[in-house]
Amino acid sequence: MPRFVFVTGGVVSSLGKGIASASLAAILEARGLKMAMVKLDPYINVDPGTMSPFQHGEVFVTDDGTETDLDLGHYERFVRTVTGRSSNFTAGRIYERVIAKERRGDYLGATVQVIPHITDEIKASIMQGAGDSDVCMVEIGGTVGDIESLPFLEAIRQIGVELGRNQAIFMHLTLVPVVGGGNEIKTKPTQHSVKELRGIGIQPDILLCRASDPLPAEHRRKIALFTNVEQRAVISAVEARDIYEIPMLLHEQGLDDIVVEKLRLESKAKPADLSEWNRVVETKAHPEAEVDLAMVGKYVQNRDSYLSLNEALTHAGVQNRTRVNIHFIESTDIEERGTAMIEKMDAILVPGGFGERGVEGKIAAVRYAREHKLPYLGICLGMQLAVIEFGRHVLGLKGATSTEFNRATPLPVIALITEWQDAARGTQARDESSNVGGTMRLGGQDVLLAEGSKARGLYRKAVIRERHRHRYEFNNNYLERYRAAGLCFSGMSRDDLVEIVELADHPWFVATQFHPEFTSNPRDGHPLFSGFIAAARAHHHGVKR
């Protein structure tokens, strides 16, 4: 039977429950325990796939094609566990399941209520996500006191009672602010947050206190006294210079020892080996070089919109011992003011996105990278726009575009694909009238790499598996015209869809239909991003590749 660590938050949102959960899981994994990760989100959306990046940040895609909360990206970057459909449940998905059962008559005429029907569905989902793990981390989104979180908190309260204190423990993350000219530490918000949690029947076993500096012993003693938590279990969650340092900071305070002891896992858990994390932090802190990279996007006002991408570039910097300075450039600014703002960059990256706004600015950035031999990486929409730019300015297809932007275009070099093969779900189909949510080509699929291509040299494999999230594809009716003009199609899907394009006469120009950032992690990096940053570093130092 898996053990459970339930992670809740109070006082304010965005304190870092996802990072805290992932960091504790990383330590427990380093102690030889098999981990599972589950995120419960109280919003009514079935999944975050239709939510605005400005409001919610990026949508992380799992290998099985599930669109999930961005915290699952943290989980996969910190833990070797692969997440999936059983790792993220929203209130919308829970209610959808319960209503479907009611319509089928599964409840035998009973009045369907939050307790027990909704809470039972939440509990069943948690058990499903735990699988055969030793420890399952379960993070509840939002903050204690939010009305929409109550069914989830009630469900985990019930699990705590049903399993007992040696099978399930509660970790609560709170804010300990410093106010006034005298920099006075205030514990009252934490006290009230725990009081709210206890009011619904949950007594926390561990408190993670988010603070700018380690809490003095007297404040930890005070918090312990007023919250009925052991003083040793009042942990300082301080502002770290590097998020990948957090597992070490928590381990130094004995957090994993407390969890192992309370869950009675002493016989199974070995001493923590955090050498890989120490190497990552040490390498990142002492780079040998640095590069300036322009990320030309349309959601740059919210950095969480490109969270996995930012981290993948950081991971590539670690692999190359290079500090990557990311310059976020709004593509509409290039449309208005030209390409002067990217002329001093060492590389250009155009990420994914949806809709027509800012597209011409991105195309201008692609053209600049191609004509000035600047290392270029295009991802998803960044690949599609590379194809459009090449068609317009090399092939002479002046009106080349995507049917996403102009359904009536006579030159649809990028178009909506209506049928494709999905490894997890079989043959999939869609058309212009399909629902927006869940109708994209999603998840991990095989990509066949061409012999002698740059992609084949980077991956050192003939077949790779990468994750997708898009509706539009390269139109294969133009394949031979592009190939004859010098565009290399170095990666194809098993059902003959274009996955990677390259320019053979360019130092480093690679664009992918898939999202490689979803499979990058700090310990291993990712071949494409590592190669991209190596090319940027060579450009910075004037080295021909």
XYZ file of C-alpha atoms in Angstrom:
545
model
C 0.000 0.000 0.000
C 1.498 3.367 -0.968
C 2.094 6.009 1.665
C 0.800 9.504 1.024
C 2.145 13.009 1.604
C -0.607 15.584 1.105
C 0.653 19.085 0.344
C -1.585 22.092 0.973
C -0.971 25.834 0.926
C -2.224 28.834 2.833
C -2.067 32.634 3.225
C -1.434 33.418 -0.468
C -1.271 31.468 -3.704
C 1.867 30.805 -5.776
C 4.064 30.119 -2.754
C 5.705 27.180 -4.499
C 3.784 24.052 -3.518
C 4.774 22.443 -6.815
C 8.498 23.069 -6.295
C 8.241 21.969 -2.638
C 6.451 18.754 -3.621
C 8.921 18.035 -6.407
C 11.931 18.768 -4.181
C 10.775 16.467 -1.382
C 10.022 13.779 -3.966
C 13.544 14.208 -5.391
C 15.077 13.572 -1.945
C 12.876 10.540 -1.277
C 13.731 9.181 -4.733
C 17.408 9.718 -3.893
C 16.761 7.495 -0.871
C 15.664 4.652 -3.127
C 11.899 5.064 -2.809
C 9.564 4.728 -5.791
C 7.602 7.944 -6.188
C 4.252 8.898 -7.701
C 3.086 12.491 -8.193
C -0.511 13.762 -8.266
C -1.823 17.326 -8.655
C -5.433 18.168 -7.738
C -6.692 21.431 -9.225
C -9.939 22.969 -7.929
C -10.891 24.889 -11.093
C -13.895 23.731 -13.142
C -12.043 23.366 -16.461
C -11.747 19.691 -17.399
C -8.064 20.373 -18.107
C -5.987 23.533 -18.665
C -5.762 22.982 -22.432
C -8.151 25.809 -23.304
C -6.866 28.282 -20.703
C -4.951 31.430 -21.648
C -1.165 31.335 -21.113
C -1.442 34.880 -19.741
C -3.711 33.655 -16.960
C -2.535 30.145 -16.230
C 0.981 29.846 -17.636
C 2.070 26.983 -19.861
C 0.156 23.783 -20.477
C 2.428 20.815 -19.798
C 1.849 17.741 -21.981
C 2.549 14.233 -20.707
C 3.728 11.325 -22.832
C 0.230 9.817 -22.943
C -1.160 13.048 -24.403
C -2.743 14.612 -21.323
C -2.783 18.413 -21.112
C -1.933 19.226 -17.505
C -0.984 21.889 -15.009
C 2.546 23.272 -15.268
C 3.466 21.758 -11.888
C 3.694 18.362 -13.582
C 6.620 19.829 -15.508
C 8.317 20.517 -12.171
C 7.637 16.937 -11.122
C 9.227 15.439 -14.227
C 12.243 17.744 -14.021
C 12.915 16.778 -10.390
C 11.870 13.118 -10.371
C 12.473 10.259 -12.822
C 8.781 9.345 -12.542
C 6.847 9.895 -15.782
C 3.482 11.550 -15.184
C 0.297 10.952 -17.146
C -3.484 11.038 -17.164
C -3.638 9.698 -13.608
C -1.372 12.491 -12.322
C -3.639 15.542 -12.703
C -7.304 15.813 -11.766
C -9.393 18.984 -11.881
C -12.734 19.674 -10.259
C -14.203 19.764 -13.758
C -12.900 16.288 -14.542
C -14.116 14.897 -11.203
C -17.609 16.351 -11.660
C -17.658 15.183 -15.291
C -17.013 11.607 -14.138
C -19.634 11.735 -11.383
C -22.293 13.192 -13.686
C -21.536 10.532 -16.323
C -22.051 7.832 -13.685
C -25.299 9.429 -12.569
C -26.567 9.518 -16.165
C -25.754 5.817 -16.572
C -27.645 5.014 -13.370
C -24.565 3.822 -11.494
C -25.793 5.367 -8.232
C -29.046 3.357 -8.274
C -31.347 6.318 -7.816
C -29.427 7.929 -4.957
C -29.305 11.692 -4.527
C -25.831 12.605 -5.809
C -23.999 14.863 -3.358
C -20.562 16.339 -2.715
C -20.193 13.926 0.204
C -19.887 11.048 -0.460
C -20.031 10.970 -4.284
C -17.618 13.764 -5.233
C -15.222 13.006 -2.379
C -15.288 9.271 -3.216
C -14.394 10.074 -6.829
C -11.502 12.256 -5.645
C -10.254 9.493 -3.358
C -10.480 6.922 -6.148
C -8.522 9.264 -8.431
C -5.795 9.692 -5.808
C -5.486 5.913 -5.407
C -5.364 5.545 -9.187
C -2.526 8.076 -9.365
C -0.578 6.398 -6.573
C -0.306 3.108 -8.456
C 2.332 0.795 -7.010
C 4.567 3.548 -5.623
C 6.177 3.576 -2.197
C 5.195 7.204 -1.622
C 2.669 9.328 -3.509
C 2.962 13.104 -3.269
C -0.479 14.720 -3.621
C -0.540 18.494 -4.132
C -3.833 20.364 -3.720
C -4.007 23.543 -5.768
C -5.221 26.862 -4.403
C -5.148 27.916 -0.766
C -6.935 26.756 2.362
C -10.121 28.788 2.682
C -10.962 28.780 -1.035
C -14.515 27.532 -1.435
C -13.679 25.447 -4.516
C -10.918 23.562 -2.634
C -13.214 22.227 0.096
C -14.203 18.916 -1.579
C -10.527 18.086 -2.175
C -9.539 18.937 1.391
C -12.440 16.871 2.723
C -11.351 13.937 0.542
C -7.774 13.965 1.824
C -9.053 14.379 5.397
C -11.054 11.192 4.916
C -8.015 9.362 3.496
C -5.999 10.446 6.527
C -8.606 8.975 8.863
C -9.070 5.794 6.839
C -5.357 4.999 6.443
C -4.034 6.303 9.746
C -1.105 8.551 10.616
C 1.544 6.033 9.522
C 0.144 5.832 5.995
C -0.765 9.463 5.296
C 0.746 12.729 6.509
C 0.004 16.383 5.800
C 2.514 19.073 4.841
C 1.299 22.682 4.806
C 3.116 25.525 3.044
C 2.587 29.020 4.463
C 4.041 32.514 4.237
C 6.041 34.120 7.044
C 6.333 37.768 5.972
C 8.718 40.448 7.182
C 7.029 43.812 7.688
C 7.856 47.296 8.915
C 11.035 49.291 9.048
C 12.392 46.998 11.732
C 12.075 43.934 9.498
C 9.824 42.227 12.007
C 9.020 38.556 11.318
C 5.286 37.888 11.504
C 4.048 34.378 12.354
C 0.364 35.278 12.665
C -0.526 34.513 8.990
C 0.840 30.991 9.470
C -1.076 30.568 12.719
C -4.345 31.603 11.082
C -3.728 29.420 8.036
C -3.185 26.347 10.209
C -6.251 27.284 12.274
C -8.286 27.300 9.054
C -6.868 23.906 8.080
C -7.567 22.414 11.507
C -11.093 23.828 11.326
C -11.858 21.394 8.490
C -10.299 18.496 10.349
C -6.707 18.389 9.084
C -3.829 18.687 11.550
C -0.582 19.294 9.634
C 2.402 17.115 10.500
C 4.931 19.399 8.804
C 4.998 23.127 8.129
C 7.058 24.597 5.311
C 7.395 28.285 6.126
C 8.194 30.400 3.082
C 10.521 33.164 4.224
C 13.314 35.312 2.877
C 15.783 33.951 5.466
C 15.944 30.916 7.772
C 13.554 31.311 10.694
C 15.198 31.900 14.081
C 14.646 29.165 16.664
C 12.365 31.392 18.756
C 9.975 31.925 15.828
C 9.962 28.227 14.974
C 9.201 27.501 18.623
C 6.341 30.008 18.597
C 4.860 28.578 15.382
C 5.115 25.047 16.776
C 3.368 26.072 19.994
C 0.403 27.735 18.274
C -0.056 25.143 15.514
C 0.462 21.898 17.464
C 3.338 20.882 15.168
C 6.696 19.559 16.404
C 9.360 22.258 16.377
C 11.703 20.081 14.298
C 8.914 19.818 11.701
C 8.701 23.597 11.277
C 10.925 23.905 8.202
C 12.278 27.108 6.677
C 11.471 27.263 2.968
C 13.856 30.082 2.138
C 14.310 31.966 -1.130
C 16.883 29.893 -3.003
C 19.314 31.283 -5.593
C 18.558 28.251 -7.728
C 15.412 26.080 -7.560
C 17.582 22.986 -8.084
C 19.278 23.769 -4.777
C 16.014 23.319 -2.851
C 16.311 19.520 -2.388
C 19.636 20.072 -0.616
C 18.252 22.904 1.526
C 15.301 20.787 2.658
C 17.507 17.735 3.226
C 19.850 19.775 5.434
C 16.885 20.569 7.693
C 15.970 16.888 7.959
C 12.648 17.080 6.097
C 13.086 13.688 4.442
C 14.052 12.083 7.770
C 10.814 13.371 9.304
C 8.743 12.000 6.421
C 10.496 8.616 6.455
C 10.035 8.351 10.211
C 6.372 9.367 10.250
C 5.554 6.988 7.394
C 7.648 4.209 8.980
C 9.826 3.677 5.926
C 13.147 3.398 7.791
C 13.729 -0.191 6.692
C 13.174 0.658 3.036
C 14.818 4.069 2.703
C 18.571 4.256 2.264
C 20.740 7.348 2.898
C 20.070 10.130 0.398
C 22.470 10.425 -2.544
C 22.119 13.997 -3.829
C 25.391 14.036 -5.776
C 23.597 14.595 -9.103
C 21.831 17.654 -7.716
C 25.053 19.001 -6.223
C 26.692 18.662 -9.642
C 23.856 20.535 -11.360
C 23.917 23.406 -8.858
C 27.726 23.634 -8.844
C 27.970 23.612 -12.650
C 25.222 26.175 -13.024
C 26.848 28.488 -10.484
C 30.256 28.422 -12.205
C 29.801 28.753 -15.988
C 32.788 29.021 -18.311
C 31.009 31.210 -20.880
C 27.753 32.996 -21.538
C 25.478 33.610 -24.510
C 22.644 36.008 -25.294
C 19.575 34.368 -26.747
C 16.468 36.054 -28.162
C 13.204 34.264 -27.473
C 10.734 35.873 -29.853
C 7.278 35.064 -28.521
C 3.779 36.398 -28.028
C 3.209 35.561 -24.352
C 6.428 37.021 -22.960
C 4.604 39.185 -20.388
C 4.027 36.004 -18.373
C 7.292 34.050 -18.100
C 5.377 30.975 -16.878
C 3.965 30.728 -20.411
C 7.336 29.337 -21.494
C 8.337 27.688 -18.206
C 9.511 24.319 -19.567
C 11.278 26.084 -22.420
C 13.140 28.425 -20.074
C 14.193 25.479 -17.938
C 15.306 23.440 -20.969
C 17.597 26.300 -22.004
C 18.983 26.412 -18.469
C 19.584 22.654 -18.591
C 21.421 23.066 -21.901
C 23.527 25.756 -20.261
C 24.467 23.305 -17.514
C 25.453 20.687 -20.102
C 27.635 23.276 -21.901
C 28.880 25.066 -18.756
C 27.373 28.214 -20.243
C 25.166 30.889 -18.713
C 22.186 31.433 -21.022
C 20.870 34.993 -20.876
C 17.335 34.818 -22.275
C 16.048 38.060 -23.785
C 12.250 37.878 -24.038
C 11.165 39.823 -27.107
C 7.521 40.479 -27.935
C 7.047 39.575 -31.596
C 4.734 42.557 -32.171
C 7.644 44.836 -31.207
C 9.628 43.448 -34.143
C 6.657 44.154 -36.407
C 6.614 47.765 -35.236
C 10.341 48.513 -34.870
C 12.206 45.987 -36.998
C 14.919 43.460 -36.196
C 17.462 45.822 -34.581
C 16.688 44.366 -31.148
C 17.894 40.889 -32.169
C 20.987 41.889 -34.136
C 23.412 41.485 -31.222
C 22.066 38.103 -30.149
C 24.016 34.837 -30.350
C 20.937 32.780 -31.246
C 17.211 33.072 -31.914
C 14.418 30.823 -30.683
C 10.797 31.052 -31.829
C 8.508 29.013 -29.538
C 5.003 27.640 -29.985
C 1.808 29.654 -29.882
C -1.670 29.988 -31.303
C -3.373 32.616 -33.449
C -2.291 35.270 -35.932
C -1.168 38.047 -33.563
C 2.590 38.660 -33.778
C 3.167 36.117 -36.541
C 4.830 38.540 -38.968
C 7.307 39.606 -36.271
C 8.260 35.985 -35.731
C 8.672 35.436 -39.471
C 10.996 38.466 -39.602
C 13.081 36.915 -36.803
C 13.266 33.594 -38.698
C 14.385 35.389 -41.847
C 17.059 37.305 -39.956
C 18.430 34.065 -38.457
C 18.440 32.323 -41.843
C 20.049 35.145 -43.819
C 22.615 36.118 -41.145
C 23.595 32.526 -40.314
C 22.516 32.927 -36.696
C 21.774 29.683 -34.782
C 18.021 29.130 -34.901
C 15.674 26.769 -33.083
C 11.982 26.779 -33.963
C 9.441 24.857 -31.902
C 5.939 23.943 -33.121
C 4.672 27.275 -34.511
C 8.369 28.200 -34.797
C 8.781 25.350 -37.298
C 5.644 26.263 -39.212
C 6.773 29.875 -39.543
C 10.232 28.718 -40.693
C 8.459 26.820 -43.483
C 6.348 29.870 -44.366
C 9.397 32.169 -44.369
C 11.356 29.773 -46.588
C 8.423 29.486 -48.962
C 8.022 33.241 -49.280
C 11.651 34.301 -49.593
C 13.416 31.277 -51.122
C 10.731 29.489 -53.156
C 9.043 32.726 -54.194
C 5.619 31.731 -52.831
C 4.745 35.308 -51.844
C 1.434 34.516 -50.204
C 2.521 31.322 -48.447
C 0.844 30.999 -45.051
C -1.113 28.688 -42.748
C -4.830 28.010 -42.892
C -4.784 28.881 -39.187
C -4.290 32.498 -40.253
C -6.153 32.474 -43.594
C -8.558 29.626 -44.357
C -8.958 30.786 -47.968
C -5.248 31.059 -48.807
C -4.268 29.664 -52.240
C -0.834 28.675 -50.810
C -1.534 26.640 -47.644
C 1.978 25.358 -46.932
C 0.752 24.724 -43.363
C -2.757 23.271 -42.998
C -5.139 21.560 -40.594
C -4.629 17.832 -40.662
C -7.905 15.936 -40.356
C -6.638 12.460 -39.428
C -3.532 11.073 -37.773
C -2.284 8.097 -35.761
C -1.938 8.448 -32.003
C 0.038 5.744 -30.188
C -2.142 5.992 -27.068
C -5.579 6.579 -28.663
C -5.343 5.056 -32.154
C -6.696 6.868 -35.241
C -7.778 10.415 -34.405
C -9.871 12.758 -36.556
C -10.978 16.395 -36.424
C -12.311 19.187 -38.576
C -12.951 22.925 -38.323
C -16.056 22.307 -36.191
C -14.332 20.050 -33.630
C -14.221 21.090 -29.988
C -11.234 23.208 -29.049
C -10.272 21.174 -25.984
C -8.433 17.875 -26.421
C -8.564 17.821 -30.244
C -4.904 18.513 -31.027
C -2.217 15.985 -31.883
C -1.072 15.354 -28.343
C 1.606 13.402 -26.500
C 4.593 11.251 -27.278
C 5.019 9.806 -30.768
C 7.888 8.250 -32.682
C 10.001 10.379 -35.008
C 12.198 8.733 -37.664
C 15.481 10.613 -38.197
C 17.231 10.838 -41.566
C 20.723 9.406 -41.902
C 23.390 12.130 -41.992
C 21.114 14.868 -40.644
C 22.003 17.222 -37.826
C 19.097 15.851 -35.791
C 20.402 12.279 -36.174
C 23.840 13.427 -35.059
C 22.441 15.206 -31.999
C 20.169 12.410 -30.815
C 22.534 9.597 -31.888
C 19.462 7.479 -32.611
C 17.470 6.500 -35.682
C 14.119 6.682 -33.853
C 13.209 9.088 -31.050
C 10.027 9.788 -29.088
C 8.874 13.364 -28.452
C 5.696 15.075 -27.283
C 3.297 17.087 -29.442
C 0.633 19.752 -28.960
C -0.672 21.276 -32.203
C -3.451 21.237 -34.799
C -1.666 22.331 -37.969
C 0.998 20.470 -39.964
C 3.254 20.889 -42.979
C 1.267 20.344 -46.166
C 2.965 17.379 -47.884
C 1.729 18.573 -51.294
C 4.657 21.034 -51.169
C 7.236 18.504 -49.923
C 9.188 18.009 -53.153
C 9.261 21.729 -54.039
C 10.747 22.558 -50.646
C 13.180 19.663 -50.769
C 14.437 20.718 -54.205
C 15.026 24.258 -52.889
C 17.299 23.018 -50.085
C 15.053 22.456 -47.058
C 15.944 19.158 -45.400
C 13.121 17.115 -43.856
C 15.214 15.298 -41.286
C 12.431 13.912 -39.105
C 9.159 12.257 -40.117
C 6.400 10.563 -38.137
C 5.482 6.950 -38.821
C 2.398 8.193 -40.701
C 4.525 10.529 -42.860
C 3.990 13.880 -41.149
C 6.914 16.339 -41.097
C 8.510 16.532 -37.648
C 11.895 18.274 -38.167
C 13.251 20.618 -40.835
C 16.857 21.775 -41.247
C 18.949 23.958 -43.550
C 22.038 22.165 -44.791
C 23.819 25.402 -45.816
C 23.380 27.022 -42.403
C 25.633 26.615 -39.305
C 22.683 25.569 -37.107
C 19.079 25.897 -38.266
C 16.708 23.283 -36.843
C 12.960 23.489 -36.294
C 10.659 20.856 -34.800
C 6.914 20.262 -34.913
C 7.087 18.616 -31.482
C 7.930 20.206 -28.118
C 11.344 18.934 -26.966
C 11.235 21.113 -23.839
C 8.778 18.696 -22.210
C 11.406 15.940 -22.008
C 14.371 18.004 -20.793
C 15.628 17.760 -17.219
C 18.547 19.378 -15.356
C 20.516 16.183 -14.811
C 20.470 14.932 -18.416
C 19.615 18.003 -20.497
C 18.201 17.427 -23.996
C 20.148 16.790 -27.233
C 18.465 19.532 -29.285
C 18.810 22.253 -26.663
C 22.370 21.217 -25.786
C 23.331 21.386 -29.460
C 21.572 24.724 -29.866
C 23.415 26.341 -26.943
C 26.721 24.841 -28.114
C 26.091 26.517 -31.504
C 25.220 29.824 -29.789
C 28.437 29.634 -27.783
C 30.445 28.951 -30.948
C 28.780 31.929 -32.668
C 29.565 34.137 -29.683
C 33.250 33.242 -29.974
C 33.284 33.429 -33.775
C 33.884 29.714 -34.251
C 32.638 28.192 -37.514
C 30.634 24.976 -37.097
